[in-house]
Tab-separated table of C-alpha atoms in Angstrom:
chain	number	residue	atom	x	y	z
R	1	MET	CA	64.851	149.837	97.814
R	2	VAL	CA	68.744	150.418	97.811
R	3	LYS	CA	69.953	150.570	94.282
R	4	VAL	CA	73.429	148.755	93.941
R	5	SER	CA	75.630	150.539	91.378
R	6	ALA	CA	77.026	148.471	88.532
R	7	PRO	CA	80.599	148.335	89.834
R	8	ALA	CA	79.432	147.352	93.193
R	9	ARG	CA	77.607	144.290	91.606
R	10	VAL	CA	80.590	143.422	89.662
R	11	ALA	CA	82.811	143.607	92.915
R	12	LEU	CA	80.145	141.395	94.561
R	13	VAL	CA	80.185	138.991	92.027
R	14	VAL	CA	84.012	138.754	91.978
R	15	LEU	CA	83.991	138.343	95.555
R	16	LEU	CA	81.421	135.580	95.356
R	17	LEU	CA	83.409	133.741	92.811
R	18	ALA	CA	86.691	134.131	94.861
R	19	ALA	CA	84.926	132.767	98.022
R	20	LEU	CA	83.612	129.697	95.933
R	21	LEU	CA	86.891	129.098	94.474
R	22	VAL	CA	88.730	129.129	97.933
R	23	ALA	CA	85.974	126.798	99.372
R	24	VAL	CA	86.348	124.316	96.425
R	25	VAL	CA	90.307	124.293	96.937
R	26	TRP	CA	89.740	123.850	100.702
R	27	LEU	CA	87.674	120.798	100.152
R	28	LEU	CA	89.428	119.385	97.209
R	29	GLN	CA	93.127	120.355	97.822
R	30	ARG	CA	94.334	116.679	98.473
R	31	ARG	CA	93.348	115.969	94.810
R	32	LEU	CA	95.865	118.454	93.751
R	33	ILE	CA	98.586	117.048	96.091
R	34	TYR	CA	98.266	113.225	95.855
R	35	PHE	CA	98.093	111.429	92.500
R	36	PRO	CA	98.064	107.815	93.161
R	37	ASP	CA	98.078	104.868	90.865
R	38	ARG	CA	95.425	102.867	92.935
R	39	SER	CA	96.369	99.842	90.976
R	40	ALA	CA	98.120	96.779	92.535
R	41	PRO	CA	101.250	95.789	90.632
R	42	SER	CA	101.168	92.112	89.707
R	43	PRO	CA	104.002	89.638	90.040
R	44	THR	CA	104.211	89.548	86.364
R	45	SER	CA	104.614	93.295	85.850
R	46	HIS	CA	108.374	93.151	86.289
R	47	SER	CA	111.470	90.972	85.633
R	48	VAL	CA	113.443	91.892	88.763
R	49	SER	CA	114.605	89.133	90.868
R	50	GLY	CA	114.356	88.897	94.612
R	51	VAL	CA	111.187	90.871	95.097
R	52	GLN	CA	109.151	89.751	98.050
R	53	ASP	CA	105.459	90.910	98.726
R	54	VAL	CA	105.162	91.968	102.394
R	55	THR	CA	102.481	93.569	104.463
R	56	LEU	CA	102.935	96.716	106.598
R	57	ARG	CA	100.534	97.233	109.726
R	58	THR	CA	99.700	100.737	110.640
R	59	VAL	CA	98.637	101.861	114.150
R	60	ASP	CA	95.270	102.911	112.816
R	61	GLY	CA	94.816	99.311	111.456
R	62	LEU	CA	95.521	99.436	107.838
R	63	ASN	CA	97.295	96.485	105.959
R	64	LEU	CA	99.732	98.007	103.261
R	65	ASP	CA	101.313	96.060	100.554
R	66	ALA	CA	105.063	96.743	99.890
R	67	TRP	CA	107.866	95.076	98.302
R	68	LEU	CA	111.053	93.921	100.017
R	69	VAL	CA	113.858	93.725	97.223
R	70	ALA	CA	117.074	91.601	98.403
R	71	PRO	CA	120.442	92.216	97.194
R	72	ARG	CA	121.079	90.692	93.940
R	73	PRO	CA	122.772	87.133	94.130
R	74	GLY	CA	126.348	87.420	93.618
R	75	THR	CA	126.830	90.787	95.245
R	76	PRO	CA	128.062	91.219	98.679
R	77	ASP	CA	125.382	91.399	101.006
R	78	GLU	CA	126.216	94.604	102.891
R	79	HIS	CA	123.544	94.048	105.598
R	80	VAL	CA	122.429	97.690	105.041
R	81	ALA	CA	118.925	98.574	104.207
R	82	VAL	CA	117.240	101.513	102.534
R	83	LEU	CA	113.553	102.393	103.048
R	84	VAL	CA	112.346	104.279	100.277
R	85	ALA	CA	109.344	106.661	100.806
R	86	PRO	CA	107.929	107.573	97.281
R	87	GLY	CA	106.838	110.823	95.897
R	88	ASN	CA	103.052	111.795	95.348
R	89	ALA	CA	102.510	109.920	92.273
R	90	GLY	CA	102.387	106.295	90.588
R	91	ASN	CA	103.128	103.110	92.744
R	92	ARG	CA	105.866	101.068	93.764
R	93	LEU	CA	106.362	99.684	90.406
R	94	ALA	CA	107.769	102.909	89.145
R	95	ARG	CA	110.426	102.762	91.822
R	96	LEU	CA	111.810	99.392	91.216
R	97	PRO	CA	114.565	100.435	88.761
R	98	LEU	CA	115.774	102.449	92.007
R	99	ALA	CA	115.629	99.341	93.950
R	100	ALA	CA	117.189	97.124	91.388
R	101	ALA	CA	120.195	99.339	91.168
R	102	LEU	CA	120.773	99.425	94.800
R	103	ALA	CA	120.219	95.686	95.160
R	104	ASN	CA	122.940	95.392	92.630
R	105	ARG	CA	125.207	97.283	95.003
R	106	GLY	CA	124.496	94.666	97.958
R	107	ILE	CA	121.666	96.676	99.490
R	108	THR	CA	118.081	95.500	100.888
R	109	VAL	CA	115.454	97.619	99.799
R	110	LEU	CA	111.980	98.473	101.221
R	111	LEU	CA	109.754	99.792	98.513
R	112	VAL	CA	106.744	101.438	100.303
R	113	ASP	CA	103.075	102.317	99.107
R	114	TYR	CA	100.978	104.889	101.024
R	115	ARG	CA	97.584	104.413	101.824
R	116	GLY	CA	95.469	104.959	98.745
R	117	TYR	CA	98.360	103.818	96.393
R	118	GLY	CA	99.340	100.333	94.676
R	119	GLY	CA	96.056	98.817	95.610
R	120	ASN	CA	96.128	99.766	99.440
R	121	PRO	CA	93.249	100.904	101.384
R	122	GLY	CA	92.815	104.464	102.683
R	123	SER	CA	93.246	107.925	101.389
R	124	PRO	CA	96.492	109.911	101.776
R	125	SER	CA	97.217	112.663	104.136
R	126	GLU	CA	100.337	114.112	106.037
R	127	LYS	CA	99.056	112.249	109.201
R	128	GLY	CA	98.347	108.973	107.392
R	129	LEU	CA	101.613	108.909	105.476
R	130	ALA	CA	103.437	109.436	108.788
R	131	ARG	CA	101.655	106.309	110.019
R	132	ASP	CA	102.503	104.444	106.848
R	133	ILE	CA	106.366	105.161	106.793
R	134	GLU	CA	106.587	104.375	110.726
R	135	ALA	CA	104.892	100.925	109.927
R	136	ALA	CA	107.416	100.402	107.134
R	137	ARG	CA	110.423	101.132	109.802
R	138	THR	CA	108.673	98.902	112.299
R	139	TYR	CA	108.463	95.954	109.641
R	140	ILE	CA	112.076	96.247	108.177
R	141	ILE	CA	113.435	96.523	111.822
R	142	GLU	CA	111.431	93.855	113.426
R	143	GLN	CA	110.489	91.442	110.692
R	144	ALA	CA	113.243	91.928	108.126
R	145	GLY	CA	115.868	91.856	111.081
R	146	ILE	CA	117.700	94.973	109.768
R	147	PRO	CA	119.358	96.811	112.884
R	148	ALA	CA	118.229	100.535	113.147
R	149	GLU	CA	122.080	101.467	112.802
R	150	ARG	CA	122.142	99.964	109.459
R	151	LEU	CA	119.121	101.558	107.992
R	152	LEU	CA	119.029	104.408	105.607
R	153	TYR	CA	115.823	106.574	104.792
R	154	TYR	CA	115.332	107.568	101.083
R	155	GLY	CA	112.555	110.158	100.271
R	156	GLU	CA	111.696	111.162	96.692
R	157	SER	CA	110.193	114.667	96.729
R	158	LEU	CA	107.009	114.398	98.706
R	159	GLY	CA	108.783	111.423	100.276
R	160	ALA	CA	111.793	113.447	101.519
R	161	ALA	CA	109.272	115.363	103.665
R	162	VAL	CA	107.843	111.893	104.949
R	163	VAL	CA	111.237	110.698	105.904
R	164	THR	CA	112.352	113.810	107.375
R	165	ALA	CA	109.364	113.808	109.721
R	166	LEU	CA	110.170	110.059	110.535
R	167	SER	CA	113.972	111.087	111.028
R	168	ALA	CA	113.071	113.462	113.725
R	169	LYS	CA	111.214	110.779	115.627
R	170	HIS	CA	113.550	107.768	114.676
R	171	PRO	CA	116.837	109.036	113.639
R	172	PRO	CA	118.420	106.983	110.828
R	173	ALA	CA	122.040	105.862	109.976
R	174	GLY	CA	121.729	108.021	107.083
R	175	LEU	CA	118.920	110.313	105.420
R	176	VAL	CA	118.608	110.618	101.447
R	177	LEU	CA	116.620	113.499	100.219
R	178	ARG	CA	115.780	113.394	96.661
R	179	SER	CA	114.659	116.933	95.326
R	180	PRO	CA	113.266	118.060	98.846
R	181	PHE	CA	110.984	121.180	99.095
R	182	THR	CA	111.320	123.476	102.174
R	183	ASP	CA	107.535	123.144	103.016
R	184	LEU	CA	104.615	121.912	100.881
R	185	PRO	CA	102.698	125.474	101.095
R	186	ALA	CA	105.912	127.086	99.657
R	187	VAL	CA	106.229	124.752	96.830
R	188	GLY	CA	102.381	124.814	96.183
R	189	GLN	CA	102.631	128.594	96.045
R	190	GLU	CA	105.102	128.341	93.004
R	191	HIS	CA	102.440	126.502	91.039
R	192	TYR	CA	99.291	128.307	92.346
R	193	PRO	CA	100.288	131.865	92.928
R	194	PHE	CA	96.777	133.005	92.436
R	195	LEU	CA	95.793	131.365	95.615
R	196	PRO	CA	96.409	132.038	99.311
R	197	VAL	CA	98.160	128.483	99.550
R	198	ARG	CA	99.587	129.006	103.113
R	199	LEU	CA	96.350	129.926	104.462
R	200	LEU	CA	94.442	127.067	102.978
R	201	ALA	CA	96.918	124.191	103.283
R	202	ARG	CA	95.684	121.251	105.479
R	203	ASP	CA	99.041	119.196	104.810
R	204	ARG	CA	102.084	121.137	105.333
R	205	PHE	CA	105.143	118.912	105.569
R	206	PRO	CA	107.871	121.463	107.206
R	207	VAL	CA	111.054	119.986	105.845
R	208	ARG	CA	113.184	123.201	106.532
R	209	ASP	CA	112.048	123.316	110.188
R	210	LEU	CA	112.633	119.631	110.679
R	211	ILE	CA	115.948	119.247	109.082
R	212	ALA	CA	117.553	121.749	111.420
R	213	ARG	CA	117.032	119.025	114.378
R	214	ILE	CA	118.384	115.992	112.419
R	215	THR	CA	121.985	115.332	113.047
R	216	ALA	CA	122.178	112.357	110.802
R	217	PRO	CA	124.615	112.308	107.729
R	218	THR	CA	122.519	113.685	105.081
R	219	LEU	CA	122.618	113.329	101.081
R	220	VAL	CA	120.664	115.870	99.082
R	221	VAL	CA	120.033	115.220	95.448
R	222	TYR	CA	118.497	117.287	93.114
R	223	GLY	CA	118.086	118.401	89.234
R	224	THR	CA	119.116	121.796	88.201
R	225	ALA	CA	116.389	121.752	85.833
R	226	ASP	CA	113.646	120.767	88.227
R	227	SER	CA	110.177	122.207	86.984
R	228	ILE	CA	108.211	120.856	89.906
R	229	VAL	CA	110.318	121.591	93.085
R	230	PRO	CA	112.510	124.608	92.334
R	231	PRO	CA	116.177	123.746	92.974
R	232	ALA	CA	116.336	126.568	95.357
R	233	HIS	CA	114.289	124.564	97.708
R	234	SER	CA	116.575	121.655	97.846
R	235	VAL	CA	119.709	124.024	98.557
R	236	ILE	CA	117.933	125.564	101.322
R	237	VAL	CA	116.972	122.254	102.866
R	238	ALA	CA	120.795	121.191	102.745
R	239	ASP	CA	121.833	124.471	104.120
R	240	ASN	CA	119.497	123.989	107.202
R	241	ALA	CA	120.685	120.437	107.849
R	242	ALA	CA	122.009	119.968	111.411
R	243	GLY	CA	124.222	117.244	110.713
R	244	PRO	CA	126.981	116.590	107.762
R	245	VAL	CA	125.491	117.106	104.529
R	246	ARG	CA	126.493	116.285	100.808
R	247	ILE	CA	124.799	117.824	97.794
R	248	VAL	CA	124.590	116.163	94.425
R	249	ALA	CA	123.400	118.272	91.773
R	250	VAL	CA	122.545	116.403	88.527
R	251	GLU	CA	123.018	118.833	85.789
R	252	GLY	CA	120.036	119.429	83.312
R	253	ALA	CA	117.827	116.803	85.190
R	254	ASP	CA	114.089	117.592	85.628
R	255	HIS	CA	112.047	116.223	88.468
R	256	ASN	CA	110.764	113.121	86.661
R	257	ASP	CA	114.004	112.332	84.881
R	258	ALA	CA	115.718	108.828	85.048
R	259	SER	CA	118.808	110.196	86.015
R	260	LEU	CA	116.971	111.144	89.246
R	261	LEU	CA	115.351	107.609	89.446
R	262	ASN	CA	118.272	105.287	88.897
R	263	GLY	CA	120.952	107.335	87.448
R	264	PRO	CA	124.637	106.884	88.102
R	265	GLN	CA	125.436	109.912	90.136
R	266	LEU	CA	122.382	109.104	92.358
R	267	ILE	CA	123.254	105.302	93.045
R	268	ASP	CA	126.749	106.109	93.540
R	269	ALA	CA	125.965	108.544	95.973
R	270	VAL	CA	123.521	106.511	97.889
R	271	ALA	CA	125.992	103.502	97.814
R	272	ASP	CA	128.763	105.802	99.337
R	273	LEU	CA	126.666	106.857	102.087
R	274	ALA	CA	125.578	103.042	102.769
R	275	GLY	CA	129.337	102.378	102.622
R	276	ASP	CA	130.037	104.928	105.431
R	277	ILE	CA	127.828	103.089	107.946
R	278	ILE	CA	129.381	99.608	107.540
């Protein structure tokens, strides 16, 4: 019988534990990426007027609930719409303050919930989210009657990656990226430096590569104190955009601060971009 030394046994145990950790991360990684609130927001959960329940139909057969928010009565209807792709957590109720602020500027807003979010069926993935946002674009053009040349895409964090990919396929009138990362493995490596994230990542969301192909006017908004997506990521995305870019840095704002949801700097910048396409 071959005798194994104590250091060799320790090394073997460490290797086996590392392999087990990698296997667990590979199998469960989407639970570290997507944090859906699976509950369906009820009509009584908010007091915002002009909110309409709509259904988005994906190419793979899912029916997804979303909200279409009309311009507030008494404001000029600019016949411009913003398609909002949310981040990786919560549901559409959390983005309603954004929609209300834009509706107050005469802008129509479609608040999307991905598969697995907000009472919707399915489980989120990069491919799935791409199908969901394409269904949202189809709805707002074909059902809501918004011309493509008056449609802005707005993406929040992970949603910025979703609408960047949509822009590469269907160019918008304007693109708003709020707290974008360069690609998902890169930001994942920031939070899990002890794991080979680039080797393990199943969903990649290559924003920096795609934005270099997009010529639509682009607005990049980020917080200078963002602890989730390092501000440098957003700057790099802006620097790589092929079209005209405006950067709005919200001083002292962290990733989930209200100033990056419906703060005046953000809303003014989006309204300015909308005004440019009228």
